mmCIF file of C-alpha atoms in Angstrom:
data_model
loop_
_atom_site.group_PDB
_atom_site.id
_atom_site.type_symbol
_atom_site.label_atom_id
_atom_site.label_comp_id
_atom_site.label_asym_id
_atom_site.label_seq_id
_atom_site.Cartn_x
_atom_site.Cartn_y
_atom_site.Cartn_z
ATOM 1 C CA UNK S 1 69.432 -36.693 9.726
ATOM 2 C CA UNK S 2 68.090 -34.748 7.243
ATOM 3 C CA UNK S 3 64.574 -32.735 8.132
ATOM 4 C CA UNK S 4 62.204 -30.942 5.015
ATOM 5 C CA UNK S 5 60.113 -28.207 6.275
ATOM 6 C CA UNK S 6 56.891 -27.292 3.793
ATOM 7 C CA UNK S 7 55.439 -24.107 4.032
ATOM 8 C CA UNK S 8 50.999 -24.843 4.597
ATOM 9 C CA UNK S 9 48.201 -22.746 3.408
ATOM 10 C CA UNK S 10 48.087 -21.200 7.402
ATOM 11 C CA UNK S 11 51.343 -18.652 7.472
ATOM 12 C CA UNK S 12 51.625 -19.314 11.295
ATOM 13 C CA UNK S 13 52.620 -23.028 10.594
ATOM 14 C CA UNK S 14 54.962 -24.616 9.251
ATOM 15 C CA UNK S 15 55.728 -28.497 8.430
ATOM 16 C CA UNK S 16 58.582 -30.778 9.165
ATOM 17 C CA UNK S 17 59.060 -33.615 8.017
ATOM 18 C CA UNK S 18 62.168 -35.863 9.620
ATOM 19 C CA UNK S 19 62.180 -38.383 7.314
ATOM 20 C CA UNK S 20 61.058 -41.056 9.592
ATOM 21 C CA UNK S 21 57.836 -42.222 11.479
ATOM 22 C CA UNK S 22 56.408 -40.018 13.588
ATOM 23 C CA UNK S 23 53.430 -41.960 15.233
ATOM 24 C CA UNK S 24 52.579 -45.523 13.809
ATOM 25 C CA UNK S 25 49.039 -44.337 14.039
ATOM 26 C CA UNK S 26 46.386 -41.761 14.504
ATOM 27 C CA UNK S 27 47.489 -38.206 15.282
ATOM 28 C CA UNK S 28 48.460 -36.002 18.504
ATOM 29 C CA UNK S 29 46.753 -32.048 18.489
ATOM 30 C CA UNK S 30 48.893 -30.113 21.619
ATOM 31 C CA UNK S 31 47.161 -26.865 21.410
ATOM 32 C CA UNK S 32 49.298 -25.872 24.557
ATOM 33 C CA UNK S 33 52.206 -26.632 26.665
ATOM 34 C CA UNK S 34 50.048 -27.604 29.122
ATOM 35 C CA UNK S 35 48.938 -30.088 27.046
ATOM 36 C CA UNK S 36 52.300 -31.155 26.068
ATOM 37 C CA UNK S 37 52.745 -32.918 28.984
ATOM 38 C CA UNK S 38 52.371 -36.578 27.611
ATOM 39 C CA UNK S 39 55.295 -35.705 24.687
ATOM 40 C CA UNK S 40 58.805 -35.985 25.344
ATOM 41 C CA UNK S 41 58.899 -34.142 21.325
ATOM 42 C CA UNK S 42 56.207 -32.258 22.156
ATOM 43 C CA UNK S 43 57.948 -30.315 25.055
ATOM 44 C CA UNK S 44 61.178 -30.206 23.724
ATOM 45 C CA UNK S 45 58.892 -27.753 20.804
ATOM 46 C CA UNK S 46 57.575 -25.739 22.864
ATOM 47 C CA UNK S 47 60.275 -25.185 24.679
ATOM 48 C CA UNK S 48 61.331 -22.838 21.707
ATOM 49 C CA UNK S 49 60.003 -19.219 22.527
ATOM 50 C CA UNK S 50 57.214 -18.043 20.460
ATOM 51 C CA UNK S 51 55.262 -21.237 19.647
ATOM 52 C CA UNK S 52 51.899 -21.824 20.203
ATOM 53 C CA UNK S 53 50.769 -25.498 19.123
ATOM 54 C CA UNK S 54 52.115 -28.700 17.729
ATOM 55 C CA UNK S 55 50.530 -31.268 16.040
ATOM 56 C CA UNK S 56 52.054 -34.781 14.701
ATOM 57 C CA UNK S 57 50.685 -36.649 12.053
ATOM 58 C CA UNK S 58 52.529 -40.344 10.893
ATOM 59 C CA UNK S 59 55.141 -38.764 9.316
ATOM 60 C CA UNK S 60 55.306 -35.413 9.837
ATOM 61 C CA UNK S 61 55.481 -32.484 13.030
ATOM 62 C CA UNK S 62 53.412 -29.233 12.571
ATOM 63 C CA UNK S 63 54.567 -25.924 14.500
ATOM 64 C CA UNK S 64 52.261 -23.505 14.861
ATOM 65 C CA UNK S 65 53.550 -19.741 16.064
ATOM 66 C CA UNK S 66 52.827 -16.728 17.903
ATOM 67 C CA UNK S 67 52.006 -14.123 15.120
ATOM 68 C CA UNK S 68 54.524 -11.727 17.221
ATOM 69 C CA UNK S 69 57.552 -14.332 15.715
ATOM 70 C CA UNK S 70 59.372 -14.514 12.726
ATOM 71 C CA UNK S 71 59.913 -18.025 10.851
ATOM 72 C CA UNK S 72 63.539 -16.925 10.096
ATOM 73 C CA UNK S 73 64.224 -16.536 14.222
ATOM 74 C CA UNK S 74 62.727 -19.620 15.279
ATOM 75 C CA UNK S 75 63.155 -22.219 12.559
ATOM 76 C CA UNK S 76 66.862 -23.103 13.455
ATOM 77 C CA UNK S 77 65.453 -24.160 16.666
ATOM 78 C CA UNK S 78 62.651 -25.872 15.728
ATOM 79 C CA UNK S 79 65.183 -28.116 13.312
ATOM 80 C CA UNK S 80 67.853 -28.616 16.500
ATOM 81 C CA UNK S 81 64.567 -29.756 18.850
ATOM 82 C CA UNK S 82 63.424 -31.933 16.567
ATOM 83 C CA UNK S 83 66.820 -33.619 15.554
ATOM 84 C CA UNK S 84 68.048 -33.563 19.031
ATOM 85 C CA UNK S 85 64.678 -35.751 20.161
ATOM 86 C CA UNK S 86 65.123 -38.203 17.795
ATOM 87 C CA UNK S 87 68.432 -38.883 17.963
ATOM 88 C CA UNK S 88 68.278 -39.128 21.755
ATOM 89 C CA UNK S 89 66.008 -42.584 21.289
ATOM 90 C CA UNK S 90 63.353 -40.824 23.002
ATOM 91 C CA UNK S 91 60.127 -41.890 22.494
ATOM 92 C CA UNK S 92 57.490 -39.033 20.851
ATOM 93 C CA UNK S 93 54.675 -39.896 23.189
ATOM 94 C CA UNK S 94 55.269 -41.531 26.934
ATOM 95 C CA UNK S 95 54.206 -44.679 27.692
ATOM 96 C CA UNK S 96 50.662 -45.298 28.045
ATOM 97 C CA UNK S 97 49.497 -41.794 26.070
ATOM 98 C CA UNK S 98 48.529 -43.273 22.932
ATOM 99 C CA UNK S 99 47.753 -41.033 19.705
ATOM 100 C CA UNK S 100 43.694 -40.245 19.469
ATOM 101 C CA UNK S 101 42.415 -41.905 16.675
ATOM 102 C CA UNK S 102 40.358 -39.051 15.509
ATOM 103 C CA UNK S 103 36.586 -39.127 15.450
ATOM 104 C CA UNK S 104 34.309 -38.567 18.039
ATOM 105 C CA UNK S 105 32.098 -41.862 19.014
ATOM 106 C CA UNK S 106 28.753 -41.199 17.984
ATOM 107 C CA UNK S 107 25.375 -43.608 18.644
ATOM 108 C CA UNK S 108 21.422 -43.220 18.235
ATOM 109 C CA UNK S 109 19.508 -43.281 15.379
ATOM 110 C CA UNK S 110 21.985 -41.239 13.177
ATOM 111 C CA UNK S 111 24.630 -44.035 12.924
ATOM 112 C CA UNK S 112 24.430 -44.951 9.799
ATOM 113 C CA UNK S 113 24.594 -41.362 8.515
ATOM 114 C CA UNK S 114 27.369 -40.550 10.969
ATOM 115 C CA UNK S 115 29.673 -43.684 9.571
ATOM 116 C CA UNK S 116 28.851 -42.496 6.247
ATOM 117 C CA UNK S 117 30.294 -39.286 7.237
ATOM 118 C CA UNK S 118 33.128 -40.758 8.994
ATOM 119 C CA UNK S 119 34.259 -43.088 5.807
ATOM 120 C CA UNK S 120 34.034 -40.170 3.384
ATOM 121 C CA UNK S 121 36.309 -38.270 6.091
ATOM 122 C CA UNK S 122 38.530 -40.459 6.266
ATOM 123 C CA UNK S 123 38.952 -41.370 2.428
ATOM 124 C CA UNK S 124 38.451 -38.130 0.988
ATOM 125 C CA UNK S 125 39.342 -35.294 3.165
ATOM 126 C CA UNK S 126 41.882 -36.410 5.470
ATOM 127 C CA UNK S 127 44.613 -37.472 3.507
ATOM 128 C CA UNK S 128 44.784 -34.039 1.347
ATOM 129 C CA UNK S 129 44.320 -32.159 4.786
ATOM 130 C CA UNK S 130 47.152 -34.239 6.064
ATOM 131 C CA UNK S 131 49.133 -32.716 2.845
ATOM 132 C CA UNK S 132 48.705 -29.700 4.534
ATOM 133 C CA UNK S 133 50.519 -30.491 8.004
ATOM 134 C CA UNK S 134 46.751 -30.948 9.982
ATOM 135 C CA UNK S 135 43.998 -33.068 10.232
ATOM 136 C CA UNK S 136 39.696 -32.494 10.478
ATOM 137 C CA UNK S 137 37.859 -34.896 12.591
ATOM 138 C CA UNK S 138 34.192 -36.016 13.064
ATOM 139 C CA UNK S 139 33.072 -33.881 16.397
ATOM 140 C CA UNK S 140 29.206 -34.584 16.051
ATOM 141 C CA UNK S 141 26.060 -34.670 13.751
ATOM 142 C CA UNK S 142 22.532 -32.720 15.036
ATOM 143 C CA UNK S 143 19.644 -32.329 12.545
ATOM 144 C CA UNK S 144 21.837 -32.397 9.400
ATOM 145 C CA UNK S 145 24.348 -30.292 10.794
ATOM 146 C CA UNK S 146 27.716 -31.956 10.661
ATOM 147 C CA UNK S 147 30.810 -30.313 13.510
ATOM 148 C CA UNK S 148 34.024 -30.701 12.814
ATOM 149 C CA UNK S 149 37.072 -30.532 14.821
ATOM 150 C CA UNK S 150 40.386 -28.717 12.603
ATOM 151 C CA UNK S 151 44.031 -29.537 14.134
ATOM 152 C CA UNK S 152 47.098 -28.886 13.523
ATOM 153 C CA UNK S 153 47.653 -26.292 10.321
ATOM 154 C CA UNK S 154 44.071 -26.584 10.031
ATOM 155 C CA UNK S 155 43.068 -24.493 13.005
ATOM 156 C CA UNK S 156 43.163 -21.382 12.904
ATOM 157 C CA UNK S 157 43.709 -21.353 9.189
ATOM 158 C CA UNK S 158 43.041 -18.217 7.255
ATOM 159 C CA UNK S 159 41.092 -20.205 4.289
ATOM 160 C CA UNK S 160 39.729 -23.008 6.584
ATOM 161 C CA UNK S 161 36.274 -21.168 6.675
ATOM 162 C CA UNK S 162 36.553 -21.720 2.766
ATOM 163 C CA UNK S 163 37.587 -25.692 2.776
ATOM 164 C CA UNK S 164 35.017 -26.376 5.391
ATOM 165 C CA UNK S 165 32.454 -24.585 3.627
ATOM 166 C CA UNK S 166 33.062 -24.671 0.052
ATOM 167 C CA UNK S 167 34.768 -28.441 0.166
ATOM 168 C CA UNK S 168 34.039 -30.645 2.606
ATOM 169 C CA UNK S 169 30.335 -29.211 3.088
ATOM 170 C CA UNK S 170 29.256 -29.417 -0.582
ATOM 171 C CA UNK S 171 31.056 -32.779 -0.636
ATOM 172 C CA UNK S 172 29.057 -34.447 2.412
ATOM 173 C CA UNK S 173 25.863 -32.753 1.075
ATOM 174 C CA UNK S 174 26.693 -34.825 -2.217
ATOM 175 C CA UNK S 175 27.297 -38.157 -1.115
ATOM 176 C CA UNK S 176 24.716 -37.638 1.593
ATOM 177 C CA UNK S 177 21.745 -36.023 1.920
ATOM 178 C CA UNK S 178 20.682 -36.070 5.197
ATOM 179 C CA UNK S 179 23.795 -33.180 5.485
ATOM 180 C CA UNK S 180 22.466 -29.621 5.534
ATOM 181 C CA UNK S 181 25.813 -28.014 6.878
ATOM 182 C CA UNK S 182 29.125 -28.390 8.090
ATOM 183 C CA UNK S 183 30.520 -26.153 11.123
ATOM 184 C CA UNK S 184 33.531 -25.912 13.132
ATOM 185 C CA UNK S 185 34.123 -26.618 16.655
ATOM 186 C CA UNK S 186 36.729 -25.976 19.000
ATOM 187 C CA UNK S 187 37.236 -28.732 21.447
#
């Protein structure tokens, strides 16, 4: 087995990609250990000292890492956990933990604004952030203010501020007008 790592525009994650399917759908955020729980891959991660969040996408793993850690110390391990889970015919999530699909359910008056939202999310901004090793998902919308939830390399991202402002907000306020903003949330 053969694993690619790519570096991402956030310096405290990194990308690996193991050549194989990761999850058939949707993606998995594990901000902690705690919350690494449902992941046999998951745990065997963050088992490795100095990292602070994983996040799988369909094909790919994201590590992110304590700022206190070099990349050079911990990537060996990172490859070994990684090669070791899927070789063992382990499954990445346990049974009955399925992947979220992303956005946040949303009803009222603002649905057809909010599935407009969604759509463009999903066919315009999503796949590049995916390039990236993360994912941003539709959190709410409140008086033409759109939140958004950032995962993965995503959060926490040194130019994030930037792509959220800059990309996806002029973006949504092109397509549709009822957008007045874009803001982050943590969830």
């Amino acid at each position: 087995m053969f694993i690619q790592t790519e570096s991402t525009p956030n310096p405290a994650t990194l990308k690996f990609l193991p050549g194989q399917t990761v999850l058939e759908m949707g993606t998995a955020d594990f901000p902690t250990a705690e919350a690494a729980v449902k992941s046999p891959l998951a745990n065997r991660i963050f088992a490795v000292d100095g990292v602070t969040g994983v996040f799988f996408g369909t094909d790919f793993v994201t590590v992110t890492k304590a700022d206190s850690v070099d990349w050079d110390h911990i990537k060996p391990a990172l490859l070994g956990a990684i090669m070791e889970h899927f070789q063992s015919g382990q499954p990445v999530m346990d049974e009955g933990h399925a992947p979220a699909s992303g956005h946040a359910d949303h009803n009222g008056e603002d649905e057809a604004v909010v599935g407009q939202i969604k759509e463009l999310l999903d066919s315009r901004v999503r796949p590049a952030v995916a390039q990236d090793g993360g994912d941003i998902t539709f959190h709410g919308f409140d008086r033409g203010v759109v939140y958004l939830h950032m995962q993965g390399a995503c959060a926490g991202c040194p130019s994030s501020t930037l792509t959220l402002k800059m990309g996806i907000e002029n973006l949504l306020r092109h397509y549709i007008p009822e957008v007045t903003e874009v803001r982050p949330v943590a969830v």
